[in-house]
XYZ file of C-alpha atoms in Angstrom:
175
model
C -10.610 12.330 26.774
C -7.577 10.298 25.790
C -7.142 7.541 23.251
C -8.971 4.566 24.679
C -11.306 3.343 21.931
C -14.215 1.171 22.947
C -15.664 1.014 19.436
C -13.649 -0.613 16.678
C -15.416 -2.217 13.747
C -13.349 -3.610 10.907
C -13.267 -6.466 8.415
C -11.467 -9.742 9.040
C -8.134 -8.776 7.483
C -8.306 -5.174 8.803
C -8.135 -3.656 5.303
C -11.397 -1.844 6.050
C -12.379 0.091 9.147
C -16.017 0.994 9.566
C -15.976 2.733 12.943
C -13.510 3.847 15.601
C -14.369 5.731 18.741
C -15.357 5.926 22.352
C -18.694 5.333 24.048
C -20.512 8.386 25.335
C -23.827 10.193 25.477
C -22.754 13.164 23.358
C -20.163 12.078 20.769
C -18.630 14.197 18.060
C -19.324 11.965 15.075
C -16.906 12.681 12.256
C -17.224 11.528 8.661
C -13.886 11.693 6.919
C -12.787 10.436 3.531
C -11.239 7.054 4.443
C -9.525 5.439 7.431
C -5.779 5.799 7.733
C -3.583 3.968 10.246
C -5.474 4.356 13.537
C -6.793 1.155 15.056
C -8.021 -0.099 18.416
C -4.538 0.258 19.960
C -2.789 3.135 18.174
C -4.046 6.566 17.211
C -2.927 8.667 14.243
C -2.714 12.416 13.576
C -6.283 12.709 12.296
C -7.782 10.908 15.300
C -5.685 13.041 17.656
C -7.140 16.150 16.004
C -10.684 14.735 16.206
C -10.203 14.112 19.929
C -8.932 17.689 20.309
C -12.001 19.117 18.563
C -14.303 16.900 20.649
C -12.614 17.964 23.893
C -12.624 21.641 22.959
C -16.284 21.744 21.989
C -18.093 20.030 24.848
C -18.392 16.500 23.476
C -17.863 13.555 25.831
C -16.666 11.083 23.186
C -15.859 10.721 19.502
C -16.822 8.409 16.683
C -14.823 8.334 13.449
C -16.647 7.151 10.343
C -15.727 7.570 6.688
C -17.230 7.933 3.243
C -15.353 4.789 2.205
C -13.944 2.164 4.593
C -10.722 1.157 2.801
C -7.708 1.714 5.048
C -4.818 3.617 3.507
C -2.832 6.625 4.684
C -2.923 7.886 1.092
C -6.399 8.643 -0.281
C -4.972 8.606 -3.818
C -4.417 4.858 -3.284
C -8.133 4.182 -2.797
C -9.728 1.529 -4.995
C -10.166 2.722 -8.573
C -13.607 1.088 -8.574
C -15.882 0.883 -5.576
C -15.998 -2.340 -3.576
C -19.777 -2.567 -3.277
C -19.715 -5.137 -0.479
C -17.403 -3.027 1.707
C -19.437 0.071 0.977
C -22.676 -1.694 1.979
C -21.073 -2.868 5.224
C -19.977 0.716 5.857
C -23.521 2.037 5.311
C -24.983 -0.604 7.618
C -22.472 0.216 10.343
C -23.151 3.950 10.072
C -26.905 3.395 10.188
C -26.697 1.101 13.233
C -24.390 3.418 15.165
C -26.374 6.579 14.498
C -29.595 4.880 15.576
C -28.140 4.762 19.112
C -28.153 8.551 19.477
C -30.902 11.128 19.790
C -30.125 13.997 17.367
C -26.497 13.062 16.651
C -23.986 15.716 15.608
C -21.987 14.857 12.499
C -18.885 16.791 11.537
C -18.417 16.749 7.749
C -14.642 16.375 7.299
C -13.658 15.014 3.893
C -12.183 18.127 2.178
C -11.342 18.241 -1.532
C -10.374 14.578 -1.366
C -14.007 13.742 -2.174
C -13.082 14.614 -5.758
C -10.352 11.957 -6.182
C -12.811 9.135 -6.954
C -16.217 9.590 -8.570
C -17.775 6.992 -6.291
C -16.978 9.003 -3.136
C -19.707 11.509 -3.990
C -22.153 8.629 -4.328
C -20.974 7.250 -0.986
C -21.832 10.590 0.606
C -25.249 10.606 -1.028
C -25.914 7.093 0.290
C -24.781 8.077 3.797
C -27.096 11.070 3.669
C -29.975 8.802 2.652
C -29.436 6.463 5.620
C -29.077 9.395 8.039
C -31.693 11.874 6.887
C -34.401 10.480 9.157
C -32.170 10.491 12.252
C -32.623 14.210 13.011
C -28.897 14.746 12.422
C -27.180 18.038 13.207
C -24.575 18.423 10.414
C -21.654 20.765 11.107
C -18.302 21.725 9.587
C -15.106 23.359 10.794
C -15.318 27.081 10.066
C -15.939 28.141 6.486
C -15.765 25.961 3.399
C -12.448 25.404 1.651
C -11.654 27.419 -1.481
C -13.200 24.627 -3.560
C -16.377 24.646 -1.471
C -15.845 21.507 0.656
C -15.895 20.984 4.421
C -12.432 21.100 6.024
C -10.498 18.055 7.169
C -9.603 18.249 10.890
C -5.935 17.489 10.268
C -5.426 20.886 8.642
C -7.864 22.970 10.686
C -7.027 25.203 13.630
C -8.640 24.368 16.966
C -9.890 27.958 17.084
C -12.212 27.397 14.119
C -15.842 27.397 15.208
C -18.167 24.506 14.491
C -20.629 25.918 11.960
C -23.789 24.705 10.277
C -23.273 22.421 7.264
C -26.153 22.456 4.815
C -25.767 18.871 3.646
C -28.652 18.806 1.174
C -27.542 22.032 -0.484
C -23.962 20.698 -0.662
C -25.059 17.376 -2.186
C -27.183 19.163 -4.779
C -24.100 21.123 -5.899
C -21.895 18.035 -6.273
C -21.157 17.183 -9.894
């Protein structure tokens, strides 16, 4: 699988990206922290890693989603306060896309960066709420990080196994 996205959902001025991926029957659906520079024409390091994990683990496609849709290569530059409209559009997009799959597999991939803005934890909780009835198979890359978060694919070795991610237990531990 190369970089030939068939799914690209963004806002009018491309400051938010809601979904990026390829069409398939068995996608690796990844939820990261926020979109970086990848778009419908050019990949970035994170997307290249996602494609590598999809290829190496029997998936026929990938779908990149995020806790928050604001595009920036630097998560520390995310909005100080949540843009409720963008967040609602993100939730709607995630809900609509996941409804297309029977028992989708979601790779939790936000790392410690979930701690940089208080609203990111709420974004995760809202995503969980819109996905909990979709019979989702939540996974992570290997073990948790030292701080107890799922690993980001950019910094994970391809040899790490895909392991069960207990999303409800994780959410209940979030402060």
